[in-house]
Short mmCIF file of C-alpha atoms in Angstrom, two decimals:
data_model
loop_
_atom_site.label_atom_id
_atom_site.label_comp_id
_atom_site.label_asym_id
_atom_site.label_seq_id
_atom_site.Cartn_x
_atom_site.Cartn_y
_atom_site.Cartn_z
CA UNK A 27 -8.94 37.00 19.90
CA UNK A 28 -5.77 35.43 19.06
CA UNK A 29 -3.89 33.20 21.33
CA UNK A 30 -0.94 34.62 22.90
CA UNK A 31 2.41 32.59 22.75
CA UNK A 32 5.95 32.95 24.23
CA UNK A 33 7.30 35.60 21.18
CA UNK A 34 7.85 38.51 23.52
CA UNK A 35 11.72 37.80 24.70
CA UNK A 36 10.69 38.54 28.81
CA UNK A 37 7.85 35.84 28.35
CA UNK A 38 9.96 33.63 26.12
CA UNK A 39 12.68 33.49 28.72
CA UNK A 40 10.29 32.74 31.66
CA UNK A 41 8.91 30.31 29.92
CA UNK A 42 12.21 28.76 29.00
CA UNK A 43 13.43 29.55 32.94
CA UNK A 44 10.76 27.64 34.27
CA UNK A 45 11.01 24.27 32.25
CA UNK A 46 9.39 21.28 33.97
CA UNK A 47 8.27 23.20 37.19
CA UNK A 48 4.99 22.79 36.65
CA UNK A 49 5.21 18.77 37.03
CA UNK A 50 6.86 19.56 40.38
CA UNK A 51 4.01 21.04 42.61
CA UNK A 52 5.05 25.20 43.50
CA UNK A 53 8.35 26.49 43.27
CA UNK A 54 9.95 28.16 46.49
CA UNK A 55 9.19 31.65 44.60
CA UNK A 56 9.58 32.84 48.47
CA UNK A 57 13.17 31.94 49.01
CA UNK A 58 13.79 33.21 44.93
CA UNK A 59 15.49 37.14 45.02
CA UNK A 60 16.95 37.96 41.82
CA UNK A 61 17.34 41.51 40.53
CA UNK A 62 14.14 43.27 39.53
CA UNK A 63 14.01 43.18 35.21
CA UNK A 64 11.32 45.73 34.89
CA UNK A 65 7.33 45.24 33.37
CA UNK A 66 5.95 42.22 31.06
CA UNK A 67 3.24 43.36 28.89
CA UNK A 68 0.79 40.86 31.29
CA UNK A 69 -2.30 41.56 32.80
CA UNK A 70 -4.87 39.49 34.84
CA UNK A 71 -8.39 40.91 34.54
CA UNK A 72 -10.70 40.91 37.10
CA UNK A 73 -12.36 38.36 35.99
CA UNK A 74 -9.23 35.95 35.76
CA UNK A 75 -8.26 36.11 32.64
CA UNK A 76 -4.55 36.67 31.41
CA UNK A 77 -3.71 38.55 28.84
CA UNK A 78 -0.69 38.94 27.09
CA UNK A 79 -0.23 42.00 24.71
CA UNK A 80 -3.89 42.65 24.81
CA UNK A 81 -4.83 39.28 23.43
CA UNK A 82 -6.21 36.79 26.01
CA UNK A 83 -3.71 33.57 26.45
CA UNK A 84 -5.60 31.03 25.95
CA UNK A 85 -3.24 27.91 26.66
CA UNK A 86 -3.82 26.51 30.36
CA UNK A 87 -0.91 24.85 30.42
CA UNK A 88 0.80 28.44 30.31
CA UNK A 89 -1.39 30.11 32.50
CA UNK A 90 -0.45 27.87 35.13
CA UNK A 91 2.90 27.55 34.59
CA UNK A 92 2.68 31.14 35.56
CA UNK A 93 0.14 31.26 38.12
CA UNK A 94 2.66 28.97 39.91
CA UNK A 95 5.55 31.94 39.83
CA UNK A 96 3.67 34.59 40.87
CA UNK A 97 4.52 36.12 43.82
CA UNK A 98 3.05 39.67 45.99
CA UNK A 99 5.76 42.00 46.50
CA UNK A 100 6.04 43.90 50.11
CA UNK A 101 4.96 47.11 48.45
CA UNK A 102 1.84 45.64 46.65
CA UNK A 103 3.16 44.78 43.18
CA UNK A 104 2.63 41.79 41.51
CA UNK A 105 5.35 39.82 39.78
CA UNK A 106 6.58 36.62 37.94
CA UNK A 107 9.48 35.34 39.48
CA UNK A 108 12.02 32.91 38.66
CA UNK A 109 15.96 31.96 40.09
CA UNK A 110 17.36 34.55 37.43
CA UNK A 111 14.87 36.96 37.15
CA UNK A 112 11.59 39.02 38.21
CA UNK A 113 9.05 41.34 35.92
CA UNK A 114 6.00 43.14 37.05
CA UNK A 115 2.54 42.47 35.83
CA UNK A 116 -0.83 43.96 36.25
CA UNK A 117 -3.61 42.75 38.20
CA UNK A 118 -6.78 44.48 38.02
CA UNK A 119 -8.38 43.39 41.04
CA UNK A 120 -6.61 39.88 42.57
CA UNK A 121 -4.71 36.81 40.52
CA UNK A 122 -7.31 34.35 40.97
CA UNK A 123 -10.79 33.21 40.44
CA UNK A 124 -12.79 30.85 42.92
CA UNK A 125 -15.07 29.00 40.03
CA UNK A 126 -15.81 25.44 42.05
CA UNK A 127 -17.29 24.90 45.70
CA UNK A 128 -17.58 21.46 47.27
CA UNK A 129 -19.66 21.90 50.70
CA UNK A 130 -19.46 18.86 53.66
CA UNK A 131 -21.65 18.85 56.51
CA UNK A 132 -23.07 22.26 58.47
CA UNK A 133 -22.98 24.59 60.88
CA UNK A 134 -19.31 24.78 62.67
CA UNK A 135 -18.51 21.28 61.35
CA UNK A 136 -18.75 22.73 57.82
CA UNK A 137 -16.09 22.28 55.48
CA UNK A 138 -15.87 24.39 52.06
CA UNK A 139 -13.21 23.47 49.28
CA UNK A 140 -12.67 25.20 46.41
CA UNK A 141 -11.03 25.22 42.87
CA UNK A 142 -9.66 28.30 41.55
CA UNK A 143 -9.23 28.86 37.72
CA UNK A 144 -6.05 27.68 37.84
CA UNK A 145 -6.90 24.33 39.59
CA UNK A 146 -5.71 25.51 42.70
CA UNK A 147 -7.67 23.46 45.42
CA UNK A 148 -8.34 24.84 48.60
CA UNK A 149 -10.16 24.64 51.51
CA UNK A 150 -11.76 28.06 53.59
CA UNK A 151 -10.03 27.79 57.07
CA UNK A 152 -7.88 29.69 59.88
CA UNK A 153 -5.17 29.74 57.20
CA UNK A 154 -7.50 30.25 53.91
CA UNK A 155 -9.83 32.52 55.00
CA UNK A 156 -12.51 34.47 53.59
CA UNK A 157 -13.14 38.09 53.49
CA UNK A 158 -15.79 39.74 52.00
CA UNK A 159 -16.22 43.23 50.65
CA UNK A 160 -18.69 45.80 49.32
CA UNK A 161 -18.09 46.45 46.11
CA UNK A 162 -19.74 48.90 43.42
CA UNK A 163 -21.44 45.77 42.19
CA UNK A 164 -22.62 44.80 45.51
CA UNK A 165 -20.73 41.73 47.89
CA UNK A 166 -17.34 40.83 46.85
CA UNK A 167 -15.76 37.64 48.69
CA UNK A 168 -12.22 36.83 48.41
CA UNK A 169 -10.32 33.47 49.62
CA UNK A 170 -6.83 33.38 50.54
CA UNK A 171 -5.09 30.83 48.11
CA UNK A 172 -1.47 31.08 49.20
CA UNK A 173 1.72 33.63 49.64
CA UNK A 174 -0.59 36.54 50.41
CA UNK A 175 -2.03 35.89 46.52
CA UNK A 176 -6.45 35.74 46.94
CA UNK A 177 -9.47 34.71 44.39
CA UNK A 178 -12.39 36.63 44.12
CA UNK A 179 -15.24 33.78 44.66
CA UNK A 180 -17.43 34.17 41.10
CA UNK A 181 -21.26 35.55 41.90
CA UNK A 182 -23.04 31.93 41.56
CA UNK A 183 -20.84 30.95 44.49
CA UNK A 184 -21.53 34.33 46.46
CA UNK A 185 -24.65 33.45 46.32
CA UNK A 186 -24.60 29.98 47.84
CA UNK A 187 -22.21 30.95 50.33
CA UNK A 188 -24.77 33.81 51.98
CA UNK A 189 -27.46 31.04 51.65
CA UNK A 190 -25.36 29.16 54.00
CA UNK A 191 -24.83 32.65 56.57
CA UNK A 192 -26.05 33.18 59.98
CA UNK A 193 -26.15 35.55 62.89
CA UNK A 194 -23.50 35.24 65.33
CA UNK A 195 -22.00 37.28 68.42
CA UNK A 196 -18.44 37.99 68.15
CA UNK A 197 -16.72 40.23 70.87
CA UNK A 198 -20.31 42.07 71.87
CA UNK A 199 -21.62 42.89 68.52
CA UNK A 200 -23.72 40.74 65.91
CA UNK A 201 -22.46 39.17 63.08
CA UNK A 202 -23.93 37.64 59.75
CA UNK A 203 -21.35 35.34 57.86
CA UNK A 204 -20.29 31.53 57.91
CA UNK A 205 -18.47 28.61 59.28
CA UNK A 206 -15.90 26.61 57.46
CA UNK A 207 -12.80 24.57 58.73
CA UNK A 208 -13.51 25.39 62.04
CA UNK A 209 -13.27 29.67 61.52
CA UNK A 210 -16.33 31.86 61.20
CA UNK A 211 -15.82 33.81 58.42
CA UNK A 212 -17.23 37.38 58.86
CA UNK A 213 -19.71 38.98 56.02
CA UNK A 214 -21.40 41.96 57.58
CA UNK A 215 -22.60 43.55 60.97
CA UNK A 216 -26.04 41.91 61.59
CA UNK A 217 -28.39 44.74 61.60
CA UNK A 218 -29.91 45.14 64.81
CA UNK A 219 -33.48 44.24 65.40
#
């Protein structure tokens, strides 16, 4: 594959919009409205790769740089937005991937940080929960990263995270999942016995 770089004029003037903001921590993409400028030829696969043009980007730096400006719309969309301007991109599933765990202690004192393929690090709480889902390929878990944006947690980690499960009763009816920062995130319904 051949790496991708800023020819396309959208992606060449998002790149050139967003200068030095990586070096600054996340722009206020929230408080950002300019007018909608239509599609970018990018696509995150499910597996967290960007594309660009149907070749793979393969510059972090870049990746990042956009990862930082994306942004879910109301209606479901996914964009890249920046003080002058917003385009649409595809995501096939969600924008990030959870490829790092760090686990402290156990039980409800458990904490669980994690590192997304974009260096994002976060920690599974009230405000970065988990959710998990059945997928055609069996459990799916998901962590809340930030502005309503998630990362599917890779199947090595899926794996350690049900190790840590167990049973719980939540509002009358048994539950199988796990603590960290304080929450119990929810898996499945335990079966019953």
């Amino acid at each position: 594959m051949t790496q991708s770089t800023p020819d396309d004029p959208a992606l060449a003037r998002l790149s050139a919009a967003l200068g030095e903001i990586g070096k600054r921590g996340l722009p206020p993409v929230e408080r950002w409205n300019p007018e909608h400028c239509g599609e970018i030829d990018i696509r995150i696969a499910a597996d967290g790769t960007w594309f660009h043009d149907g070749s793979a980007i393969r510059r972090p730096k870049l990746v990042k740089l956009f990862a930082s400006i994306l942004r879910k719309e109301p209606d479901g969309t996914t964009v890249l937005v920046t003080p002058a301007e917003k385009v649409r991109i595809t995501v096939e599933d969600v924008a990030f991937a959870a490829v790092e765990m760090a686990v402290e202690g156990e039980g409800e004192g458990r904490r669980i940080a994690f590192r997304t393929n974009v260096d994002d690090l976060v920690s599974a709480d009230a405000e970065h929960c988990l959710r998990f889902e059945d997928g055609a390929e069996g459990l799916k878990p998901y962590l809340h990263v930030r502005r309503d944006l998630w990362a599917l947690v890779t199947r090595p980690l899926t794996y350690d995270l049900v190790e840590m499960g167990e049973e719980r009763e939540i509002d009358g009816q048994r539950w199988f999942g796990l603590w960290a920062g304080g929450q119990f995130h929810r898996i499945a319904r335990a079966e019953a016995a």
